[in-house]
Each structure stands twice: as structure tokens, then as C-alpha cells.
Coordinates of C-alpha atoms in Angstrom, one line a residue:
M11 CA 70.5 84.5 110.4
L12 CA 73.6 84.4 111.3
T13 CA 71.9 84.0 115.3
H14 CA 69.8 81.5 114.2
L15 CA 72.7 79.8 112.8
R16 CA 75.0 79.6 115.1
Q17 CA 71.4 78.2 117.5
V18 CA 71.1 75.3 115.0
V19 CA 74.9 74.1 114.8
Q20 CA 75.2 74.7 118.7
R21 CA 72.6 72.3 119.2
L22 CA 73.9 70.0 116.9
N23 CA 77.0 70.1 118.1
P24 CA 77.8 72.0 121.4
D25 CA 81.9 71.6 120.0
A26 CA 81.4 73.5 117.3
I27 CA 82.6 77.0 116.2
L28 CA 81.0 79.2 113.3
L29 CA 84.0 81.3 111.3
G30 CA 83.4 84.1 109.5
E31 CA 85.6 85.5 106.0
V32 CA 84.3 88.7 106.5
D33 CA 86.5 91.2 104.5
V34 CA 84.1 94.6 105.7
A35 CA 85.0 98.1 107.0
V36 CA 86.1 97.4 110.8
E37 CA 83.0 99.2 112.1
D38 CA 81.5 96.4 110.5
Y39 CA 82.9 93.4 112.2
R40 CA 80.7 94.2 114.7
H41 CA 77.1 92.7 113.4
Y42 CA 78.8 89.4 111.7
F43 CA 79.9 89.2 116.2
G44 CA 76.5 90.6 117.3
Q45 CA 76.3 90.4 121.0
G46 CA 78.5 86.8 121.4
D47 CA 75.7 85.3 119.5
R48 CA 76.6 85.1 115.6
L49 CA 80.3 84.3 114.4
Q50 CA 82.7 83.0 117.0
M51 CA 85.7 83.4 114.3
V52 CA 85.9 86.3 112.1
L53 CA 89.0 86.5 109.2
N54 CA 90.9 90.1 110.4
F55 CA 90.9 91.0 106.7
W56 CA 91.2 94.8 108.4
L57 CA 94.6 94.0 110.2
N58 CA 95.7 92.2 107.0
K59 CA 95.4 94.8 104.7
Y60 CA 97.6 96.6 106.8
L61 CA 100.3 94.0 107.3
Y62 CA 100.8 94.2 103.9
L63 CA 100.8 97.7 103.7
S64 CA 103.2 98.4 106.6
L65 CA 105.8 96.0 104.7
A66 CA 105.2 97.5 101.5
Q67 CA 106.3 101.2 103.0
Q68 CA 108.8 99.5 105.5
R69 CA 107.1 101.7 108.6
A70 CA 105.2 100.2 111.5
A71 CA 102.6 103.2 111.1
P72 CA 100.2 101.2 109.0
V73 CA 99.7 98.5 111.2
V74 CA 99.0 100.9 114.8
K75 CA 96.6 102.8 112.8
A76 CA 94.8 99.6 112.2
L77 CA 95.1 98.2 115.8
Q78 CA 93.8 101.3 117.0
A79 CA 90.9 100.8 115.3
M80 CA 89.8 97.4 115.5
V81 CA 86.5 96.7 117.6
T82 CA 86.8 94.5 120.5
P83 CA 85.2 91.7 120.0
P84 CA 82.4 90.0 122.5
D85 CA 83.5 87.6 125.5
G86 CA 84.0 84.4 123.4
C87 CA 84.5 86.3 120.3
C88 CA 88.1 86.4 118.4
F89 CA 89.8 87.9 115.2
V90 CA 91.3 85.0 113.3
N91 CA 95.0 86.7 111.9
W92 CA 97.0 85.0 109.1
L93 CA 98.7 86.3 105.8
A94 CA 97.4 85.9 102.9
Q95 CA 99.7 85.0 99.8
P96 CA 100.5 88.4 97.8

């Protein structure tokens, strides 16, 4: 479905992007990126959670662990890093 949606959106406006609000386990982000043919951008809930844990614990280790576990998006895709209001 995401692949089809991307095709339709690109046909209507080649400059448009699909941004996903996806809060899943880190390995499941691959599904939403596909082979670069689904969502171009995904909100990085994974890193966001670990950033707040690092701040609460006053240690960098949780962020380091999160970054090491992250998947690499396909070419043309990326994570959107952001800070939620606690």
C-alpha cells in the first residue's frame, strides 16, 4: 500500500515527500522505507526515546546504544530527528 501511495503522490507532484509518524521497533523501520520506494522520511521515535533516557540518567550510554542499533535508510530516505515535549 505504501509503495502504491508513493507512486500516486510522485505522479501528482514529483517534489512531494511522504513523512511517516512511525513508532515501531528499530528493525521494523525497514518496512516503512522499503527499498527507497515507500516513505522518504520517518520520524525517529527510536532515538527520541533513548535521548530522554540519557537525559534522565545523565549518561550518554542509552543514546550510543540506540545509534548502534539503528538501521540505515535506503538512498533518498532519512530519519527525522526531533524532540518531543516531555
